CSV table of C-alpha atoms and ligand atoms in Angstrom, one decimal:
chain,number,residue,atom,x,y,z
A,1,MET,CA,75.9,81.4,135.1
A,2,LYS,CA,78.0,84.2,136.3
A,3,LYS,CA,79.9,86.0,133.4
A,4,LYS,CA,83.0,84.3,132.3
A,5,GLY,CA,86.5,85.9,132.3
A,6,PHE,CA,88.6,87.1,129.1
A,7,ASN,CA,90.4,84.2,128.8
A,8,THR,CA,88.0,81.4,129.1
A,9,THR,CA,85.7,83.1,127.4
A,10,ALA,CA,88.4,83.4,124.2
A,11,LEU,CA,89.2,79.4,124.5
A,12,HIS,CA,85.7,78.4,124.7
A,13,SER,CA,83.6,80.5,122.5
A,14,ASP,CA,84.1,78.2,119.4
A,15,ARG,CA,82.1,75.7,121.2
A,16,GLU,CA,79.1,77.6,122.0
A,17,GLY,CA,75.9,77.1,120.2
A,18,LYS,CA,75.9,73.7,118.6
A,19,PRO,CA,79.0,71.9,118.4
A,20,GLU,CA,80.1,70.5,114.7
A,21,HIS,CA,81.1,67.0,115.1
A,22,GLY,CA,82.0,67.5,118.9
A,23,VAL,CA,85.6,69.1,117.2
A,24,LEU,CA,87.2,71.9,119.5
A,25,HIS,CA,88.0,74.5,116.8
A,26,LYS,CA,85.3,75.9,114.8
A,27,PRO,CA,85.7,73.7,111.7
A,28,VAL,CA,87.2,75.6,108.3
A,29,HIS,CA,84.5,75.9,106.0
A,30,PRO,CA,85.5,77.0,102.5
A,31,SER,CA,82.4,76.2,100.8
A,32,VAL,CA,81.2,79.9,99.2
A,33,ALA,CA,77.6,78.2,98.6
A,34,PHE,CA,75.1,77.1,101.1
A,35,ALA,CA,72.3,74.5,99.9
A,36,TYR,CA,69.0,74.6,101.1
A,37,GLU,CA,66.5,71.7,100.9
A,38,ASP,CA,63.4,73.7,101.0
A,39,ALA,CA,63.9,76.9,98.4
A,40,ARG,CA,61.5,78.7,100.9
A,41,GLU,CA,64.1,78.9,103.5
A,42,LEU,CA,66.6,80.4,101.3
A,43,ALA,CA,64.3,83.1,100.6
A,44,GLU,CA,63.8,83.7,104.0
A,45,VAL,CA,67.4,83.9,104.7
A,46,PHE,CA,67.4,86.7,101.8
A,47,GLN,CA,64.9,88.4,103.6
A,48,ASN,CA,66.5,88.5,106.8
A,49,LYS,CA,63.3,86.6,108.2
A,50,ARG,CA,65.4,83.7,109.1
A,51,LYS,CA,69.0,83.3,110.2
A,52,GLY,CA,71.5,81.3,107.6
A,53,TYR,CA,73.9,81.8,105.2
A,54,ALA,CA,73.7,83.0,101.5
A,55,TYR,CA,76.8,83.1,100.1
A,56,GLY,CA,80.6,83.1,101.2
A,57,ARG,CA,81.1,86.7,100.5
A,58,GLN,CA,78.6,87.7,103.5
A,59,ASN,CA,79.4,85.1,105.6
A,60,ASN,CA,80.3,81.7,106.5
A,61,PRO,CA,80.0,79.7,109.8
A,62,THR,CA,83.8,79.8,110.5
A,63,ILE,CA,84.0,83.6,110.1
A,64,GLU,CA,80.8,83.9,112.3
A,65,ALA,CA,82.4,82.0,115.2
A,66,LEU,CA,85.2,84.7,114.9
A,67,ALA,CA,83.0,87.8,114.6
A,68,GLN,CA,81.2,86.5,117.6
A,69,LYS,CA,84.2,85.8,119.8
A,70,VAL,CA,85.0,89.4,118.8
A,71,THR,CA,81.8,90.6,120.0
A,72,LYS,CA,82.3,89.1,123.4
A,73,LEU,CA,86.4,90.0,123.7
A,74,GLU,CA,85.3,93.9,123.0
A,75,GLU,CA,82.0,93.1,125.2
A,76,GLY,CA,79.7,94.5,122.2
A,77,LEU,CA,76.6,94.2,121.0
A,78,SER,CA,78.0,92.6,117.1
A,79,THR,CA,80.6,92.5,114.8
A,80,VAL,CA,81.4,92.2,111.1
A,81,VAL,CA,84.9,90.8,110.1
A,82,PHE,CA,86.7,92.0,106.8
A,83,GLY,CA,89.7,90.6,105.1
A,84,THR,CA,92.0,92.7,106.5
A,85,GLY,CA,91.6,96.2,109.0
A,86,MET,CA,91.6,98.9,106.2
A,87,ALA,CA,88.9,97.1,104.6
A,88,ALA,CA,87.0,97.1,108.2
A,89,ILE,CA,87.7,100.7,108.6
A,90,GLY,CA,87.2,101.8,104.7
A,91,SER,CA,84.0,99.7,104.3
A,92,THR,CA,82.7,101.0,107.4
A,93,LEU,CA,82.7,104.4,106.8
A,94,LEU,CA,81.4,104.0,103.2
A,95,SER,CA,78.8,102.2,104.4
A,96,LEU,CA,77.7,105.0,106.8
A,97,LEU,CA,78.8,108.1,105.5
A,98,ARG,CA,77.5,110.3,102.2
A,99,GLN,CA,78.7,113.0,100.0
A,100,GLY,CA,78.7,116.4,102.2
A,101,ASP,CA,79.1,114.6,105.7
A,102,HIS,CA,82.5,115.6,107.8
A,103,ILE,CA,84.6,113.2,109.8
A,104,VAL,CA,86.5,114.5,112.8
A,105,SER,CA,90.0,112.5,112.7
A,106,SER,CA,92.7,112.5,115.0
A,107,ALA,CA,95.7,113.9,113.0
A,108,PHE,CA,98.0,110.8,114.8
A,109,LEU,CA,96.9,107.9,112.4
A,110,PHE,CA,98.3,104.5,111.1
A,111,GLY,CA,99.8,105.7,107.7
A,112,ASN,CA,97.3,103.8,105.5
A,113,THR,CA,94.2,105.3,107.4
A,114,ASN,CA,95.8,108.7,107.0
A,115,SER,CA,95.5,107.6,102.9
A,116,GLN,CA,92.7,106.6,103.2
A,117,LEU,CA,90.8,109.2,104.8
A,118,ASN,CA,92.7,111.8,102.2
A,119,THR,CA,91.0,109.6,99.3
A,120,PHE,CA,87.7,110.0,101.5
A,121,LYS,CA,87.9,113.8,100.8
A,122,GLU,CA,88.6,113.4,97.1
A,123,LEU,CA,85.2,112.1,97.0
A,124,GLY,CA,83.5,114.7,99.0
A,125,ILE,CA,83.5,113.4,102.6
A,126,GLU,CA,85.2,116.4,104.7
A,127,VAL,CA,87.8,115.4,107.0
A,128,SER,CA,89.3,117.6,109.6
A,129,PHE,CA,92.5,116.4,111.3
A,130,VAL,CA,92.8,117.4,114.8
A,131,ASP,CA,95.3,116.7,117.8
A,132,ALA,CA,93.0,114.2,119.5
A,133,THR,CA,95.1,114.1,122.7
A,134,ASP,CA,92.8,117.1,123.8
A,135,VAL,CA,88.8,116.9,123.6
A,136,LYS,CA,88.8,120.8,123.1
A,137,ASN,CA,90.3,120.4,119.8
A,138,VAL,CA,87.8,117.8,118.6
A,139,GLU,CA,84.9,120.1,119.9
A,140,ALA,CA,86.0,123.0,118.1
A,141,ALA,CA,86.1,120.9,114.9
A,142,ILE,CA,82.4,120.0,115.1
A,143,GLN,CA,80.3,121.4,112.4
A,144,GLY,CA,76.7,121.0,111.5
A,145,ASN,CA,77.8,118.0,109.4
A,146,THR,CA,79.7,116.4,111.4
A,147,LYS,CA,78.7,112.4,111.6
A,148,VAL,CA,82.0,110.7,112.7
A,149,VAL,CA,84.8,111.2,115.1
A,150,PHE,CA,87.8,108.7,114.8
A,151,VAL,CA,90.4,108.2,117.0
A,152,GLU,CA,92.8,105.3,117.5
A,153,THR,CA,93.8,104.5,121.2
A,154,ILE,CA,97.5,104.8,121.0
A,155,ALA,CA,98.8,106.0,117.9
A,156,ASN,CA,101.3,104.6,116.1
A,157,PRO,CA,104.6,105.6,115.8
A,158,VAL,CA,104.6,108.6,118.3
A,159,THR,CA,102.6,106.5,120.8
A,160,GLN,CA,100.0,109.4,121.6
A,161,VAL,CA,97.3,108.7,123.6
A,162,ALA,CA,93.6,110.0,122.3
A,163,ASP,CA,91.4,111.9,124.9
A,164,LEU,CA,89.3,109.0,125.0
A,165,GLU,CA,87.1,109.5,127.8
A,166,ALA,CA,86.3,113.0,127.1
A,167,ILE,CA,85.9,112.5,123.4
A,168,GLY,CA,83.2,109.8,124.3
A,169,ASP,CA,81.1,112.4,126.7
A,170,LEU,CA,81.2,114.7,123.5
A,171,CYS,CA,80.0,112.4,121.0
A,172,GLU,CA,77.2,111.4,123.1
A,173,LYS,CA,76.3,114.7,124.3
A,174,HIS,CA,76.4,115.9,119.6
A,175,ASN,CA,74.9,112.1,119.0
A,176,LEU,CA,78.0,111.6,116.9
A,177,VAL,CA,79.4,108.0,115.9
A,178,TYR,CA,82.5,107.9,118.2
A,179,PHE,CA,84.6,104.8,116.0
A,180,VAL,CA,88.0,103.7,117.8
A,181,ASP,CA,90.5,102.0,116.2
A,182,ASN,CA,91.5,99.7,119.4
A,183,THR,CA,94.4,97.7,117.4
A,184,MET,CA,97.4,99.2,119.2
A,185,THR,CA,95.3,98.1,122.5
A,186,SER,CA,93.5,95.1,121.7
A,187,PRO,CA,90.5,94.3,123.8
A,188,TRP,CA,92.9,92.8,126.3
A,189,LEU,CA,94.5,96.1,127.6
A,190,PHE,CA,91.2,98.2,126.6
A,191,LYS,CA,87.4,97.8,125.8
A,192,PRO,CA,86.5,100.9,124.2
A,193,VAL,CA,82.9,100.3,125.0
A,194,GLN,CA,84.1,101.8,128.2
A,195,VAL,CA,84.5,105.1,127.0
A,196,LYS,CA,81.1,105.1,125.3
A,197,ALA,CA,82.5,104.4,121.6
A,198,SER,CA,79.7,103.4,119.1
A,199,LEU,CA,82.1,101.2,116.9
A,200,VAL,CA,85.6,99.5,117.6
A,201,ILE,CA,87.9,98.6,114.7
A,202,ASN,CA,90.6,96.0,115.4
A,203,ALA,CA,93.1,95.0,112.8
A,204,LEU,CA,92.7,91.2,113.6
A,205,THR,CA,96.1,90.8,111.8
A,206,LYS,CA,98.2,92.4,114.7
A,207,TYR,CA,97.4,91.3,118.3
A,208,ILE,CA,94.6,89.4,118.2
A,209,GLY,CA,95.9,86.9,115.4
A,210,GLY,CA,99.2,87.5,117.1
A,211,HIS,CA,101.2,85.5,114.5
A,212,GLY,CA,101.9,87.6,111.4
A,213,ASN,CA,100.4,84.8,109.5
A,214,ALA,CA,97.0,86.1,108.6
A,215,LEU,CA,95.1,89.4,107.7
A,216,GLY,CA,91.6,90.0,109.0
A,217,GLY,CA,89.8,93.0,110.2
A,218,SER,CA,86.7,93.6,112.2
A,219,VAL,CA,84.1,96.5,113.1
A,220,THR,CA,82.2,95.8,116.4
A,221,ASP,CA,78.8,97.7,117.4
A,222,THR,CA,79.0,98.1,121.1
A,223,GLY,CA,75.5,98.6,120.9
A,224,LEU,CA,75.2,102.0,122.7
A,225,TYR,CA,74.6,104.3,119.4
A,226,ASP,CA,71.2,104.9,118.6
A,227,TRP,CA,71.0,104.7,115.3
A,228,SER,CA,67.3,105.9,115.0
A,229,GLY,CA,69.0,109.3,114.8
A,230,PHE,CA,71.3,108.9,112.6
A,231,ASP,CA,70.4,110.2,109.1
A,232,ASN,CA,72.0,107.7,107.0
A,233,ILE,CA,70.1,104.6,107.3
A,234,TYR,CA,68.6,102.9,104.2
A,235,ASP,CA,65.2,102.3,104.6
A,236,ASN,CA,66.0,98.5,103.7
A,237,TYR,CA,67.8,98.1,107.2
A,238,LYS,CA,65.2,99.8,109.2
A,239,GLY,CA,64.1,96.4,111.1
A,240,SER,CA,62.2,96.2,114.7
A,241,ASP,CA,65.6,97.2,116.6
A,242,PRO,CA,67.2,100.2,115.7
A,243,ALA,CA,70.2,98.8,118.0
A,244,GLN,CA,70.8,96.5,114.7
A,245,TRP,CA,70.4,99.1,111.9
A,246,GLY,CA,74.2,100.6,112.3
A,247,ILE,CA,75.7,97.2,111.9
A,248,THR,CA,73.3,95.6,109.4
A,249,GLN,CA,73.9,98.1,106.8
A,250,ILE,CA,77.9,97.6,107.4
A,251,ARG,CA,77.2,94.3,106.6
A,252,LYS,CA,75.1,94.9,103.6
A,253,LYS,CA,76.7,98.1,102.2
A,254,GLY,CA,80.2,97.3,103.5
A,255,LEU,CA,80.6,93.8,103.3
A,256,ARG,CA,78.1,92.4,100.8
A,257,ASP,CA,78.4,95.4,98.2
A,258,PHE,CA,82.2,96.1,98.5
A,259,GLY,CA,83.5,92.2,98.8
A,260,ALA,CA,86.3,92.3,100.9
A,261,ALA,CA,85.7,89.1,103.0
A,262,LEU,CA,87.6,87.4,105.4
A,263,ALA,CA,88.9,84.2,103.8
A,264,PRO,CA,87.7,81.2,105.7
A,265,GLU,CA,91.3,79.9,106.5
A,266,ALA,CA,92.4,83.0,107.7
A,267,ALA,CA,89.5,83.0,110.1
A,268,HIS,CA,90.3,79.9,111.3
A,269,HIS,CA,94.5,81.1,112.2
A,270,ILE,CA,93.2,84.2,113.9
A,271,SER,CA,90.8,82.5,116.1
A,272,VAL,CA,93.6,79.9,116.7
A,273,GLY,CA,96.0,83.0,117.2
A,274,SER,CA,93.6,85.0,119.6
A,275,ASP,CA,93.4,81.9,122.3
A,276,THR,CA,96.5,83.2,123.6
A,277,LEU,CA,96.4,86.8,123.4
A,278,SER,CA,96.3,87.8,127.1
A,279,LEU,CA,99.5,85.8,127.7
A,280,ARG,CA,101.1,87.2,124.6
A,281,MET,CA,100.6,91.1,125.1
A,282,ASP,CA,101.4,90.6,128.9
A,283,LYS,CA,104.8,89.4,128.0
A,284,ALA,CA,105.0,91.7,124.8
A,285,CYS,CA,104.0,94.9,127.7
A,286,ALA,CA,106.3,93.9,130.1
A,287,ASN,CA,109.3,93.9,127.6
A,288,ALA,CA,108.3,97.1,126.0
A,289,GLN,CA,108.4,98.6,129.6
A,290,ALA,CA,111.9,97.4,129.7
A,291,ILE,CA,113.2,98.4,126.8
A,292,ALA,CA,111.7,101.8,126.9
A,293,GLU,CA,113.2,102.1,130.3
A,294,PHE,CA,116.5,100.7,129.1
A,295,CYS,CA,116.5,103.3,126.0
A,296,GLU,CA,115.6,106.6,128.0
A,297,ALA,CA,118.7,106.0,129.6
A,298,HIS,CA,121.3,105.1,126.9
A,299,PRO,CA,122.9,107.9,125.6
A,300,LYS,CA,122.4,107.1,121.9
A,301,VAL,CA,119.0,107.6,122.2
A,302,ARG,CA,117.6,111.0,122.2
A,303,LYS,CA,114.0,110.7,122.8
A,304,VAL,CA,111.6,107.7,123.5
A,305,PHE,CA,108.0,107.6,122.9
A,306,TYR,CA,106.0,104.8,125.2
A,307,PRO,CA,103.2,105.5,127.2
A,308,GLY,CA,104.6,103.8,130.2
A,309,LEU,CA,107.1,106.3,130.7
A,310,ALA,CA,106.6,108.9,133.3
A,311,ASN,CA,107.9,111.6,131.3
A,312,HIS,CA,105.1,110.6,128.4
A,313,PRO,CA,102.4,113.4,127.8
A,314,GLN,CA,99.8,111.0,128.4
A,315,HIS,CA,101.2,109.1,130.8
A,316,ASP,CA,98.5,109.2,133.7
A,317,ARG,CA,96.1,108.5,131.2
A,318,ALA,CA,97.4,105.6,129.6
A,319,THR,CA,98.1,104.0,133.0
A,320,SER,CA,94.4,104.9,134.2
A,321,LEU,CA,92.8,103.6,130.9
A,322,PHE,CA,95.1,100.7,129.8
A,323,ARG,CA,96.2,97.6,131.7
A,324,HIS,CA,99.2,97.9,130.2
A,325,CYS,CA,101.0,100.4,128.0
A,326,GLY,CA,101.0,99.0,125.1
A,327,ALA,CA,104.1,97.1,123.0
A,328,ILE,CA,104.8,99.3,120.3
A,329,LEU,CA,107.5,102.2,121.3
A,330,SER,CA,109.4,104.5,119.0
A,331,ILE,CA,113.0,105.9,119.5
A,332,GLU,CA,114.7,108.8,117.9
A,333,LEU,CA,118.8,108.1,117.8
A,334,VAL,CA,121.4,110.6,118.5
A,335,ASP,CA,122.9,112.5,115.0
A,336,SER,CA,126.0,110.5,115.3
A,337,VAL,CA,123.8,106.9,114.8
A,338,ASP,CA,122.3,106.4,111.7
A,339,CYS,CA,118.6,104.5,111.7
A,340,PHE,CA,119.9,102.2,109.0
A,341,ASP,CA,122.9,101.1,110.5
A,342,PHE,CA,121.1,101.0,113.9
A,343,LEU,CA,118.9,98.5,112.7
A,344,ASN,CA,121.2,96.6,110.6
A,345,ALA,CA,123.3,95.7,113.6
A,346,LEU,CA,120.6,94.2,115.6
A,347,GLU,CA,120.7,90.6,115.6
A,348,ILE,CA,117.3,89.7,117.2
A,349,VAL,CA,114.9,92.5,116.0
A,350,VAL,CA,114.1,92.2,112.5
A,351,SER,CA,113.7,94.6,110.1
A,352,SER,CA,110.3,94.4,109.1
A,353,SER,CA,106.8,96.5,108.5
A,354,ASN,CA,104.4,94.6,110.5
A,355,LEU,CA,103.3,95.0,114.2
A,356,GLY,CA,101.9,92.9,117.1
A,357,ASP,CA,104.1,90.3,115.9
A,358,ASN,CA,105.7,87.4,118.7
A,359,ARG,CA,108.8,88.5,117.3
A,360,THR,CA,110.3,91.9,117.9
A,361,LEU,CA,110.4,94.0,114.2
A,362,GLY,CA,111.9,97.5,114.1
A,363,ILE,CA,111.3,99.7,110.8
A,364,PRO,CA,112.9,103.5,110.1
A,365,VAL,CA,109.3,104.8,109.6
A,366,ALA,CA,109.8,108.3,107.8
A,367,HIS,CA,111.7,106.3,105.2
A,368,THR,CA,108.9,103.7,104.8
A,369,ILE,CA,105.3,103.7,106.1
A,370,TYR,CA,105.5,107.2,106.5
A,371,TRP,CA,107.6,108.3,103.1
A,372,GLU,CA,104.4,108.4,101.1
A,373,MET,CA,103.3,111.4,103.2
A,374,GLY,CA,105.7,113.7,102.7
A,375,PRO,CA,107.9,115.8,104.9
A,376,GLU,CA,105.2,118.2,106.2
A,377,ARG,CA,102.7,116.2,107.0
A,378,ARG,CA,105.4,113.7,109.0
A,379,ALA,CA,106.8,116.7,111.1
A,380,SER,CA,103.5,117.4,112.0
A,381,MET,CA,103.0,113.9,113.3
A,382,GLY,CA,105.9,114.3,115.3
A,383,VAL,CA,107.6,111.9,113.0
A,384,ALA,CA,111.6,112.6,112.5
A,385,ASP,CA,113.9,111.0,110.3
A,386,SER,CA,115.8,109.1,112.6
A,387,MET,CA,113.1,107.4,114.3
A,388,VAL,CA,112.4,104.0,114.7
A,389,ARG,CA,109.6,102.4,115.7
A,390,LEU,CA,110.0,98.9,117.7
A,391,SER,CA,107.6,96.5,117.8
A,392,ILE,CA,108.0,94.5,120.6
A,393,GLY,CA,107.3,90.7,120.6
A,394,ILE,CA,107.7,88.0,123.4
A,395,GLU,CA,111.2,87.0,123.3
A,396,ASP,CA,113.2,86.7,126.7
A,397,THR,CA,113.6,90.4,128.1
A,398,GLU,CA,117.7,89.7,128.9
A,399,ASP,CA,118.1,89.1,124.8
A,400,LEU,CA,116.6,91.8,124.0
A,401,LEU,CA,118.0,94.3,125.8
A,402,ALA,CA,121.6,92.8,124.9
A,403,ASP,CA,120.5,92.9,121.1
A,404,LEU,CA,119.9,96.4,121.8
A,405,GLU,CA,122.9,97.4,123.6
A,406,GLN,CA,125.3,96.1,121.1
A,407,ALA,CA,123.5,97.4,118.0
A,408,LEU,CA,123.7,101.0,120.0
A,409,SER,CA,127.5,100.5,120.8
A,410,ILE,CA,128.4,100.4,116.8
B,1,PLP,C1,97.6,97.8,110.8
B,1,PLP,C2,96.8,98.4,111.2
B,1,PLP,C3,95.4,98.5,110.3
B,1,PLP,C4,95.3,98.0,109.4
B,1,PLP,O1,95.4,96.8,109.3
B,1,PLP,P1,95.7,95.8,108.1
B,1,PLP,O2,94.9,94.3,108.8
B,1,PLP,O3,97.1,95.9,108.0
B,1,PLP,O4,94.8,96.3,106.9
B,1,PLP,C5,94.6,100.1,110.8
B,1,PLP,N1,94.8,100.3,112.3
B,1,PLP,C6,96.2,100.1,112.6
B,1,PLP,C7,96.1,101.2,114.1
B,1,PLP,C8,96.9,99.3,112.7
B,1,PLP,O5,98.3,99.1,113.2
């Protein structure tokens, strides 16, 4: 049968394989343990000779259904899901890297990822932060011990777009694991496999779940990286098919040993939310484009950061790679407008730290999520004190524009 479209896949993947009791949604299985009538089968599951479930920390039918859905949406080979996006990133890096290895990372990162990579530095993994909007900076940072290049598609809050395609070619040339955080774009706007990513992160908490009611994260192996050339795979995980080595080690070392399992109830919320990913993102991105254009023309706004604006430094790259330019934008207000007064004057837009919710959320980034990193690192990331990040939701466009207009006229 012809390969199905994105939405059909999202909607019907729960029923693939054997439908349980004919139900449309994959049932929520809260059981931690799995019972076997034949103890030999249990042993075979442990020895990877038979597919099956051993213990809830490692897998569960509800969680596996979500993982398979993410694999299909990303057009990858295999996915492991975690309790949060941070757990997905951290567990993956911890399972693949060893002391003395080196990561080249974009300097423009989600604040907690920045913090996490700095922790890895303390543990003896080197990290170089570079401006990844130009592949030359990534190339210049590669060393003999470099194992991984880490980038986000659209970085938050300044919306830089990494040099995704050229970095993919570079990683291929140097046999590096190309690790792309696709949270801001989601597989509806962009599939990192198209730029030769090896591993794709999604914070399922954001657009894929979409409703701000469940935390989750995933890592998808695209199948492009040849793990037989990766030094750090343990012999135990070298099965007959090298394509599976990386994801097996992530599952065993990253998920089983560190234990940041996704709860089955959260997997259910995320899976239901993902049914409408494309509809929500189309609307949120259209709203974001309209708001970016409105803010750009407004005298109380000094700067607007949104890849959908023609003056954005990576506008051409964003429009050629992404279906839409995302639903995150940041603004810098003129000196006469205090960012807290502005946020407090908004009636529809909620002051909140999340993003990827259906509701439009605003946050003064320098004073909140980027506070801990200090003024120097903030300046290097282009985060001004007056910057407000807006995560645009799916409200009616006119209502959002009217809300911003009244709040800017205070
Ligand atoms: C939110 C986010 C994460 C972390 O996800 P959590 O589920 O909150 O842990 C990672 N990367 C990006 C780009 C994010 O926006």
